[in-house]
């Protein structure tokens, strides 16, 4: 069914709901690549005008990807919580925006989370300025736990990412110790392996677990190998804390990753059976990113931000400990410059939290994008104001294995200092007991008077 809007003496016609959503999206290179981008700013306003007047129930009655041929669509519609949706069922998309910004408080937002579909979240985000995305996300609190508790008020957690181009355990261990000495790693110590080798991943899993156990660090470790590898590794008795997988917003895109919902369910059950958590049982870790469905040619003519939001339905089905968008990693073909990366990061964070997910972000860009570290400074600060659960940190901001630019351990120190935030409570207590932090939470200098533990860490690092 076509949608029309008369604006500025011109009639704008949108062929279907997909066209309205694509037309309403802020400009980004991925939608241009897919041939979905609107032709003018005026037409974008017209699409938003149409979108604002659509009832939220439209997204329950009209599937963007056919129910019969896509298991992600079936998951979204079959798991929809009608009771949670009831308080907002009478609203249009524009009315939903007004409600989110004015009436909705933390309790109300938590209550509706399972009643919001990804398409509803994506739709309302297209009507919001950056400050709107921040203001609403900041009100949402999602708390998860394994050995540390993520997402509590007044906290900012971090993933310590000690990647190495040759998966050298000594090099990875050195980067882990460096991160710990900067107070980083309470969300997870997570390594992207350079190869897809099960024996190599198993070696790293055992090394990380031994290091964590030796110092009694209240965090979780993860080698971000494919979920089928994780299943094999668990079957062989290795100490897996979190199961990782990249996910996307359509069955076809997930097939490109070599997964489906069945294998995720199998891995989730296997990880729960290990019972390795001490303060919680959230055992899954998912990564997403705008453009992944388009790069697999499995976007079904839908704009990349809406497809990204659909990936969050996959993540939500498995009660994950962590979810993060790798916002600038896929490249300028999908997010061209710093402006587009910043907007996408705020959209992804907002949509994920609105759907009830513990959202984090890899604030990053590739070296051929029109972006720099000043853009990343802006995005990490905005996300922290918005209540982001965790951010990813690598030594010196430069990932030597994946060859892209992210945040550094020092960036986490800046954010916690400026915003008055602290790491997860269990990890915070460990940092103090180990002598890494002073009573006021600041880092102790590695000098005379440092605790024996800190000196040992420094010696191991050297």
Short mmCIF file of C-alpha atoms in Angstrom, two decimals:
data_model
loop_
_atom_site.label_atom_id
_atom_site.label_comp_id
_atom_site.label_asym_id
_atom_site.label_seq_id
_atom_site.Cartn_x
_atom_site.Cartn_y
_atom_site.Cartn_z
CA UNK A 1 0.00 0.00 0.00
CA UNK A 2 1.50 3.39 -1.01
CA UNK A 3 1.79 6.28 1.44
CA UNK A 4 1.52 9.93 0.37
CA UNK A 5 2.39 13.31 1.84
CA UNK A 6 1.81 16.77 0.36
CA UNK A 7 4.69 19.02 1.37
CA UNK A 8 5.93 22.28 -0.09
CA UNK A 9 3.51 22.14 -3.00
CA UNK A 10 4.67 18.66 -4.01
CA UNK A 11 3.10 15.24 -3.48
CA UNK A 12 5.56 12.63 -2.18
CA UNK A 13 4.59 8.99 -2.75
CA UNK A 14 6.23 6.10 -0.90
CA UNK A 15 5.55 2.67 -2.35
CA UNK A 16 5.33 0.78 0.93
CA UNK A 17 6.33 0.72 4.59
CA UNK A 18 9.93 -0.15 3.71
CA UNK A 19 10.15 2.98 1.57
CA UNK A 20 8.77 5.15 4.36
CA UNK A 21 11.34 3.82 6.84
CA UNK A 22 14.21 4.18 4.38
CA UNK A 23 13.11 7.67 3.39
CA UNK A 24 12.91 8.78 7.02
CA UNK A 25 16.45 7.62 7.84
CA UNK A 26 19.25 10.16 8.30
CA UNK A 27 21.67 10.11 5.38
CA UNK A 28 24.19 7.27 5.33
CA UNK A 29 26.35 5.73 2.68
CA UNK A 30 25.04 2.19 3.14
CA UNK A 31 21.51 3.17 2.17
CA UNK A 32 22.91 5.01 -0.85
CA UNK A 33 24.85 1.87 -1.81
CA UNK A 34 21.64 -0.17 -1.54
CA UNK A 35 19.66 2.34 -3.60
CA UNK A 36 17.35 3.06 -0.68
CA UNK A 37 18.40 6.58 0.32
CA UNK A 38 15.96 9.44 -0.14
CA UNK A 39 16.62 11.85 -3.00
CA UNK A 40 16.33 15.10 -1.01
CA UNK A 41 16.04 16.59 2.45
CA UNK A 42 12.48 17.63 1.61
CA UNK A 43 11.53 14.06 0.78
CA UNK A 44 13.14 12.91 4.03
CA UNK A 45 10.89 15.30 5.97
CA UNK A 46 7.87 14.01 4.05
CA UNK A 47 8.76 10.42 4.97
CA UNK A 48 9.09 11.39 8.61
CA UNK A 49 5.73 13.15 8.44
CA UNK A 50 4.12 9.95 7.16
CA UNK A 51 5.98 7.83 9.71
CA UNK A 52 4.94 10.02 12.64
CA UNK A 53 1.26 9.40 11.85
CA UNK A 54 1.52 5.61 11.55
CA UNK A 55 0.02 3.59 14.42
CA UNK A 56 2.52 1.39 16.23
CA UNK A 57 0.22 -1.53 15.49
CA UNK A 58 1.20 -1.16 11.82
CA UNK A 59 4.42 -3.03 12.61
CA UNK A 60 2.48 -5.95 14.08
CA UNK A 61 0.18 -6.19 11.06
CA UNK A 62 2.74 -5.76 8.27
CA UNK A 63 5.95 -7.81 8.33
CA UNK A 64 8.85 -6.15 6.49
CA UNK A 65 10.41 -9.56 5.87
CA UNK A 66 7.87 -12.35 5.15
CA UNK A 67 6.91 -14.42 8.17
CA UNK A 68 6.87 -17.64 6.16
CA UNK A 69 10.44 -17.35 4.90
CA UNK A 70 12.36 -15.69 7.74
CA UNK A 71 12.89 -17.09 11.23
CA UNK A 72 13.90 -13.70 12.65
CA UNK A 73 10.50 -12.31 11.66
CA UNK A 74 8.83 -15.33 13.25
CA UNK A 75 10.87 -14.78 16.42
CA UNK A 76 9.86 -11.10 16.55
CA UNK A 77 6.15 -11.70 16.08
CA UNK A 78 5.79 -14.97 17.99
CA UNK A 79 7.59 -13.61 21.06
CA UNK A 80 5.78 -10.27 21.09
CA UNK A 81 4.37 -9.56 24.56
CA UNK A 82 0.87 -8.13 24.05
CA UNK A 83 0.47 -7.27 27.74
CA UNK A 84 3.70 -5.27 27.75
CA UNK A 85 2.60 -3.52 24.56
CA UNK A 86 -0.84 -2.59 25.91
CA UNK A 87 0.15 0.73 27.59
CA UNK A 88 1.45 2.10 24.25
CA UNK A 89 -0.80 0.22 21.82
CA UNK A 90 -2.94 3.29 21.12
CA UNK A 91 0.01 5.47 20.08
CA UNK A 92 1.32 6.50 16.70
CA UNK A 93 5.06 6.53 16.08
CA UNK A 94 5.07 10.29 16.72
CA UNK A 95 2.99 9.84 19.85
CA UNK A 96 5.41 7.16 21.01
CA UNK A 97 8.27 9.64 20.65
CA UNK A 98 6.39 12.20 22.73
CA UNK A 99 5.61 9.60 25.40
CA UNK A 100 9.24 8.44 25.57
CA UNK A 101 10.51 11.98 26.03
CA UNK A 102 7.90 13.19 28.51
CA UNK A 103 5.86 10.63 30.44
CA UNK A 104 8.04 7.50 30.39
CA UNK A 105 10.15 6.85 33.47
CA UNK A 106 12.56 4.01 34.22
CA UNK A 107 9.83 1.65 35.48
CA UNK A 108 7.55 2.33 32.52
CA UNK A 109 10.35 1.79 30.03
CA UNK A 110 11.28 -1.52 31.63
CA UNK A 111 7.64 -2.61 31.58
CA UNK A 112 7.15 -2.06 27.84
CA UNK A 113 10.48 -3.47 26.62
CA UNK A 114 9.13 -6.88 25.58
CA UNK A 115 6.19 -5.21 23.86
CA UNK A 116 8.37 -3.10 21.57
CA UNK A 117 9.37 -4.68 18.27
CA UNK A 118 12.66 -3.77 16.57
CA UNK A 119 10.75 -2.05 13.77
CA UNK A 120 8.93 0.16 16.29
CA UNK A 121 12.23 1.09 17.91
CA UNK A 122 13.85 1.87 14.57
CA UNK A 123 10.84 3.89 13.44
CA UNK A 124 10.71 6.14 16.50
CA UNK A 125 14.49 6.65 16.43
CA UNK A 126 14.15 8.16 12.93
CA UNK A 127 12.00 10.96 14.40
CA UNK A 128 14.52 11.79 17.12
CA UNK A 129 17.41 14.22 17.31
CA UNK A 130 20.66 13.02 18.85
CA UNK A 131 19.74 14.63 22.16
CA UNK A 132 16.41 12.76 22.14
CA UNK A 133 18.19 9.44 21.67
CA UNK A 134 20.47 10.30 24.59
CA UNK A 135 17.70 11.57 26.87
CA UNK A 136 15.56 8.45 26.52
CA UNK A 137 18.40 5.92 26.64
CA UNK A 138 19.72 7.54 29.80
CA UNK A 139 16.43 6.73 31.56
CA UNK A 140 16.66 3.00 30.75
CA UNK A 141 18.49 0.66 33.09
CA UNK A 142 19.37 -2.90 32.04
CA UNK A 143 21.34 -4.95 34.59
CA UNK A 144 23.04 -8.29 33.83
CA UNK A 145 25.56 -10.40 35.73
CA UNK A 146 28.00 -13.31 35.56
CA UNK A 147 31.00 -12.73 37.87
CA UNK A 148 30.52 -8.97 37.78
CA UNK A 149 27.31 -6.94 37.61
CA UNK A 150 26.94 -4.77 34.52
CA UNK A 151 24.63 -1.78 34.04
CA UNK A 152 24.08 -0.50 37.57
CA UNK A 153 23.54 3.26 38.10
CA UNK A 154 26.74 5.28 38.38
CA UNK A 155 28.82 2.62 36.65
CA UNK A 156 30.67 2.37 33.33
CA UNK A 157 32.11 -1.03 32.47
CA UNK A 158 34.75 -1.88 29.89
CA UNK A 159 35.75 -4.78 27.71
CA UNK A 160 39.49 -5.32 27.75
CA UNK A 161 40.43 -6.32 24.17
CA UNK A 162 44.02 -7.64 24.13
CA UNK A 163 44.16 -8.87 20.52
CA UNK A 164 47.39 -10.13 18.97
CA UNK A 165 48.15 -10.66 15.24
CA UNK A 166 49.58 -14.14 15.88
CA UNK A 167 47.44 -15.16 18.90
CA UNK A 168 50.63 -15.25 20.98
CA UNK A 169 49.54 -16.02 24.56
CA UNK A 170 52.45 -14.01 26.02
CA UNK A 171 51.53 -10.92 23.99
CA UNK A 172 47.88 -11.27 24.92
CA UNK A 173 48.72 -11.74 28.61
CA UNK A 174 50.88 -8.60 28.56
CA UNK A 175 48.00 -6.57 27.10
CA UNK A 176 45.63 -8.04 29.72
CA UNK A 177 47.92 -6.99 32.56
CA UNK A 178 48.29 -3.52 31.04
CA UNK A 179 44.51 -3.17 30.91
CA UNK A 180 44.05 -4.35 34.48
CA UNK A 181 46.57 -1.80 35.70
CA UNK A 182 44.34 0.86 34.09
CA UNK A 183 41.21 -0.50 35.78
CA UNK A 184 39.82 -1.93 32.53
CA UNK A 185 38.13 -5.32 32.02
CA UNK A 186 35.12 -5.54 34.32
CA UNK A 187 32.64 -6.32 31.50
CA UNK A 188 34.83 -9.00 29.94
CA UNK A 189 38.39 -9.78 28.94
CA UNK A 190 37.63 -10.65 25.35
CA UNK A 191 40.06 -11.71 22.61
CA UNK A 192 39.30 -11.77 18.88
CA UNK A 193 41.36 -14.74 17.68
CA UNK A 194 43.43 -14.24 14.56
CA UNK A 195 42.50 -17.70 13.25
CA UNK A 196 39.43 -19.92 13.39
CA UNK A 197 41.40 -22.78 14.92
CA UNK A 198 39.68 -24.67 17.75
CA UNK A 199 43.02 -25.74 19.35
CA UNK A 200 44.31 -22.15 19.25
CA UNK A 201 41.08 -20.79 20.75
CA UNK A 202 41.18 -23.48 23.43
CA UNK A 203 44.74 -22.51 24.34
CA UNK A 204 43.70 -18.87 24.74
CA UNK A 205 40.60 -19.76 26.77
CA UNK A 206 42.67 -21.81 29.19
CA UNK A 207 45.35 -19.13 29.46
CA UNK A 208 42.83 -16.36 30.16
CA UNK A 209 41.04 -18.48 32.74
CA UNK A 210 44.31 -19.34 34.49
CA UNK A 211 45.33 -15.68 34.56
CA UNK A 212 41.92 -14.64 35.91
CA UNK A 213 41.97 -17.41 38.49
CA UNK A 214 45.53 -16.71 39.61
CA UNK A 215 44.59 -13.18 40.61
CA UNK A 216 40.97 -13.99 41.62
CA UNK A 217 39.65 -11.32 39.25
CA UNK A 218 35.85 -11.00 39.39
CA UNK A 219 35.25 -10.74 35.67
CA UNK A 220 34.57 -13.08 32.78
CA UNK A 221 36.74 -14.10 29.86
CA UNK A 222 35.83 -14.83 26.26
CA UNK A 223 37.57 -15.85 23.08
CA UNK A 224 35.34 -14.53 20.32
CA UNK A 225 35.40 -17.65 18.19
CA UNK A 226 32.44 -18.92 16.16
CA UNK A 227 29.57 -20.39 18.17
CA UNK A 228 30.09 -23.84 16.64
CA UNK A 229 33.71 -23.72 17.78
CA UNK A 230 32.52 -22.74 21.27
CA UNK A 231 30.26 -25.80 21.32
CA UNK A 232 33.20 -28.05 20.42
CA UNK A 233 35.42 -26.37 22.99
CA UNK A 234 32.79 -26.83 25.72
CA UNK A 235 32.38 -30.49 24.76
CA UNK A 236 36.14 -30.91 25.28
CA UNK A 237 35.92 -29.53 28.80
CA UNK A 238 37.58 -26.12 28.39
CA UNK A 239 36.52 -23.38 30.85
CA UNK A 240 34.16 -21.29 28.69
CA UNK A 241 32.57 -18.35 30.49
CA UNK A 242 30.70 -16.57 27.69
CA UNK A 243 29.59 -17.82 24.28
CA UNK A 244 30.12 -15.20 21.58
CA UNK A 245 28.51 -14.70 18.20
CA UNK A 246 27.94 -11.93 15.67
CA UNK A 247 24.26 -11.75 14.73
CA UNK A 248 22.19 -9.93 12.11
CA UNK A 249 18.58 -9.03 11.41
CA UNK A 250 17.47 -11.66 8.88
CA UNK A 251 17.69 -15.40 8.49
CA UNK A 252 19.75 -14.97 5.34
CA UNK A 253 22.24 -12.62 6.96
CA UNK A 254 22.65 -14.99 9.90
CA UNK A 255 23.21 -17.84 7.45
CA UNK A 256 26.07 -15.74 6.10
CA UNK A 257 27.55 -15.88 9.60
CA UNK A 258 27.03 -19.65 9.58
CA UNK A 259 24.35 -19.64 12.28
CA UNK A 260 20.65 -20.00 12.93
CA UNK A 261 18.49 -19.72 16.02
CA UNK A 262 18.77 -23.46 16.72
CA UNK A 263 22.55 -23.42 17.09
CA UNK A 264 22.33 -20.35 19.35
CA UNK A 265 19.82 -22.17 21.55
CA UNK A 266 22.12 -25.18 21.74
CA UNK A 267 25.11 -23.06 22.75
CA UNK A 268 23.08 -21.07 25.28
CA UNK A 269 21.92 -24.27 26.97
CA UNK A 270 25.44 -25.71 27.00
CA UNK A 271 26.93 -22.60 28.59
CA UNK A 272 24.20 -22.45 31.25
CA UNK A 273 24.88 -26.07 32.11
CA UNK A 274 28.50 -25.23 32.95
CA UNK A 275 27.29 -22.98 35.79
CA UNK A 276 30.46 -20.90 35.91
CA UNK A 277 28.86 -17.60 36.96
CA UNK A 278 29.02 -16.50 40.59
CA UNK A 279 26.61 -13.55 40.76
CA UNK A 280 24.48 -14.22 37.67
CA UNK A 281 23.64 -16.55 34.78
CA UNK A 282 23.83 -14.32 31.69
CA UNK A 283 26.18 -16.36 29.49
CA UNK A 284 25.90 -14.93 25.95
CA UNK A 285 27.81 -12.13 24.24
CA UNK A 286 26.59 -10.74 20.91
CA UNK A 287 28.04 -8.20 18.49
CA UNK A 288 26.16 -6.42 15.72
CA UNK A 289 26.78 -3.61 13.26
CA UNK A 290 24.88 -1.55 10.72
CA UNK A 291 25.47 -2.83 7.21
CA UNK A 292 25.97 -6.52 7.99
CA UNK A 293 22.71 -7.60 6.34
CA UNK A 294 23.42 -5.49 3.25
CA UNK A 295 26.94 -6.90 2.97
CA UNK A 296 25.38 -10.39 2.91
CA UNK A 297 22.81 -9.27 0.32
CA UNK A 298 20.14 -10.31 2.82
CA UNK A 299 18.61 -6.93 3.71
CA UNK A 300 15.32 -7.48 1.82
CA UNK A 301 15.24 -3.90 0.57
CA UNK A 302 15.18 -2.53 4.12
CA UNK A 303 17.36 0.33 5.36
CA UNK A 304 20.41 -0.69 7.34
CA UNK A 305 19.37 0.86 10.64
CA UNK A 306 16.05 -1.02 10.72
CA UNK A 307 17.88 -4.24 9.86
CA UNK A 308 20.31 -3.54 12.69
CA UNK A 309 17.43 -3.17 15.15
CA UNK A 310 16.08 -6.54 14.02
CA UNK A 311 19.39 -8.11 15.09
CA UNK A 312 18.57 -7.03 18.63
CA UNK A 313 15.54 -9.34 18.61
CA UNK A 314 17.92 -12.25 18.06
CA UNK A 315 20.12 -11.11 20.94
CA UNK A 316 17.15 -10.48 23.24
CA UNK A 317 15.95 -14.06 22.89
CA UNK A 318 19.00 -15.33 24.79
CA UNK A 319 19.22 -12.96 27.81
CA UNK A 320 22.82 -11.95 27.06
CA UNK A 321 25.32 -10.52 29.49
CA UNK A 322 26.64 -8.14 26.82
CA UNK A 323 25.58 -6.78 23.44
CA UNK A 324 27.56 -4.22 21.51
CA UNK A 325 27.36 -2.56 18.15
CA UNK A 326 30.73 -2.34 16.39
CA UNK A 327 29.58 0.92 14.98
CA UNK A 328 32.26 1.99 12.49
CA UNK A 329 33.98 -1.33 11.85
CA UNK A 330 32.37 -2.41 8.59
CA UNK A 331 33.72 0.67 6.82
CA UNK A 332 32.82 3.88 4.98
CA UNK A 333 30.74 1.96 2.43
CA UNK A 334 28.10 1.77 5.19
CA UNK A 335 28.92 4.69 7.50
CA UNK A 336 30.95 7.20 5.54
CA UNK A 337 32.27 9.69 8.08
CA UNK A 338 32.38 10.72 11.71
CA UNK A 339 28.94 12.33 11.57
CA UNK A 340 27.31 9.14 10.30
CA UNK A 341 29.21 6.96 12.78
CA UNK A 342 28.17 9.14 15.72
CA UNK A 343 24.52 9.12 14.68
CA UNK A 344 24.53 5.36 14.11
CA UNK A 345 26.14 4.70 17.49
CA UNK A 346 23.46 6.70 19.29
CA UNK A 347 20.68 5.03 17.29
CA UNK A 348 21.97 1.54 17.98
CA UNK A 349 22.41 2.22 21.69
CA UNK A 350 18.92 3.72 21.98
CA UNK A 351 17.18 0.93 20.05
CA UNK A 352 18.97 -1.83 21.94
CA UNK A 353 18.19 -0.38 25.36
CA UNK A 354 14.58 0.32 24.40
CA UNK A 355 14.26 -3.39 23.58
CA UNK A 356 15.71 -4.29 26.99
CA UNK A 357 19.28 -5.15 26.05
CA UNK A 358 22.51 -4.44 27.99
CA UNK A 359 23.98 -2.27 25.24
CA UNK A 360 27.60 -1.41 24.84
CA UNK A 361 29.57 -0.06 21.91
CA UNK A 362 32.86 -0.49 20.15
CA UNK A 363 33.45 3.18 19.35
CA UNK A 364 35.61 2.69 16.29
CA UNK A 365 36.42 3.43 12.67
CA UNK A 366 38.49 1.94 9.89
CA UNK A 367 41.54 3.75 8.58
CA UNK A 368 39.94 4.56 5.21
CA UNK A 369 36.85 6.22 6.73
CA UNK A 370 36.43 10.00 6.87
CA UNK A 371 36.71 9.97 10.67
CA UNK A 372 39.34 10.52 13.32
CA UNK A 373 39.88 10.13 17.05
CA UNK A 374 38.17 13.44 17.78
CA UNK A 375 34.97 11.91 16.38
CA UNK A 376 35.47 8.94 18.68
CA UNK A 377 36.00 11.27 21.64
CA UNK A 378 32.65 12.84 20.86
CA UNK A 379 30.81 9.54 20.47
CA UNK A 380 32.26 7.91 23.59
CA UNK A 381 31.33 10.97 25.64
CA UNK A 382 27.79 11.09 24.23
CA UNK A 383 27.28 7.37 24.81
CA UNK A 384 28.50 7.64 28.38
CA UNK A 385 26.04 10.47 29.02
CA UNK A 386 23.37 8.21 27.49
CA UNK A 387 24.09 5.48 30.04
CA UNK A 388 26.00 3.03 27.85
CA UNK A 389 26.64 -0.20 29.78
CA UNK A 390 30.18 -0.78 28.53
CA UNK A 391 32.77 0.35 26.01
CA UNK A 392 35.62 -1.54 24.36
CA UNK A 393 39.24 -0.56 25.03
CA UNK A 394 42.44 -1.64 23.28
CA UNK A 395 46.04 -0.64 24.06
CA UNK A 396 46.75 2.75 22.50
CA UNK A 397 43.41 2.85 20.62
CA UNK A 398 44.97 0.83 17.78
CA UNK A 399 43.95 -2.81 17.38
CA UNK A 400 47.06 -4.47 15.96
CA UNK A 401 45.21 -7.60 14.87
CA UNK A 402 41.98 -6.24 13.37
CA UNK A 403 43.72 -3.09 12.03
CA UNK A 404 41.13 -0.54 13.07
CA UNK A 405 40.93 2.32 15.56
CA UNK A 406 38.96 1.98 18.79
CA UNK A 407 39.18 3.45 22.31
CA UNK A 408 42.17 3.18 24.63
CA UNK A 409 42.48 2.20 28.26
CA UNK A 410 43.13 5.86 29.00
CA UNK A 411 39.80 6.82 27.43
CA UNK A 412 38.03 4.79 30.11
CA UNK A 413 39.94 6.69 32.80
CA UNK A 414 38.85 9.99 31.24
CA UNK A 415 35.20 9.00 31.05
CA UNK A 416 35.01 7.67 34.60
CA UNK A 417 36.82 10.74 35.95
CA UNK A 418 34.78 13.35 34.07
CA UNK A 419 31.42 11.65 34.61
CA UNK A 420 32.05 10.48 38.17
CA UNK A 421 31.49 6.84 37.21
CA UNK A 422 32.97 3.62 38.59
CA UNK A 423 33.48 0.08 37.31
CA UNK A 424 31.27 -2.85 38.30
CA UNK A 425 31.09 -3.17 42.11
CA UNK A 426 32.80 -6.56 42.33
CA UNK A 427 35.63 -5.41 40.08
CA UNK A 428 35.89 -2.08 41.90
CA UNK A 429 36.39 -3.89 45.20
CA UNK A 430 39.06 -6.11 43.63
CA UNK A 431 40.93 -3.09 42.21
CA UNK A 432 41.03 -1.52 45.68
CA UNK A 433 42.06 -4.75 47.41
CA UNK A 434 44.81 -5.31 44.86
CA UNK A 435 46.13 -1.79 45.40
CA UNK A 436 45.49 -0.73 41.81
CA UNK A 437 43.16 2.06 42.93
CA UNK A 438 43.27 4.47 45.83
CA UNK A 439 40.34 4.93 48.26
CA UNK A 440 38.89 7.67 46.01
CA UNK A 441 38.89 5.29 43.03
CA UNK A 442 41.81 6.90 41.22
CA UNK A 443 44.71 4.78 39.95
CA UNK A 444 47.73 4.42 42.16
CA UNK A 445 51.07 5.26 40.57
CA UNK A 446 53.46 2.39 39.97
CA UNK A 447 56.05 3.74 42.37
CA UNK A 448 57.34 3.26 45.89
CA UNK A 449 54.49 2.38 48.19
CA UNK A 450 52.52 0.47 45.58
CA UNK A 451 51.07 -2.79 46.85
CA UNK A 452 52.98 -6.05 46.34
CA UNK A 453 50.24 -7.13 43.97
CA UNK A 454 50.69 -4.08 41.75
CA UNK A 455 54.44 -4.54 41.74
CA UNK A 456 53.96 -8.18 40.74
CA UNK A 457 51.67 -7.19 37.91
CA UNK A 458 54.16 -4.56 36.73
CA UNK A 459 57.00 -7.08 36.86
CA UNK A 460 54.96 -9.61 34.88
CA UNK A 461 54.12 -6.93 32.34
CA UNK A 462 57.77 -6.01 31.89
#
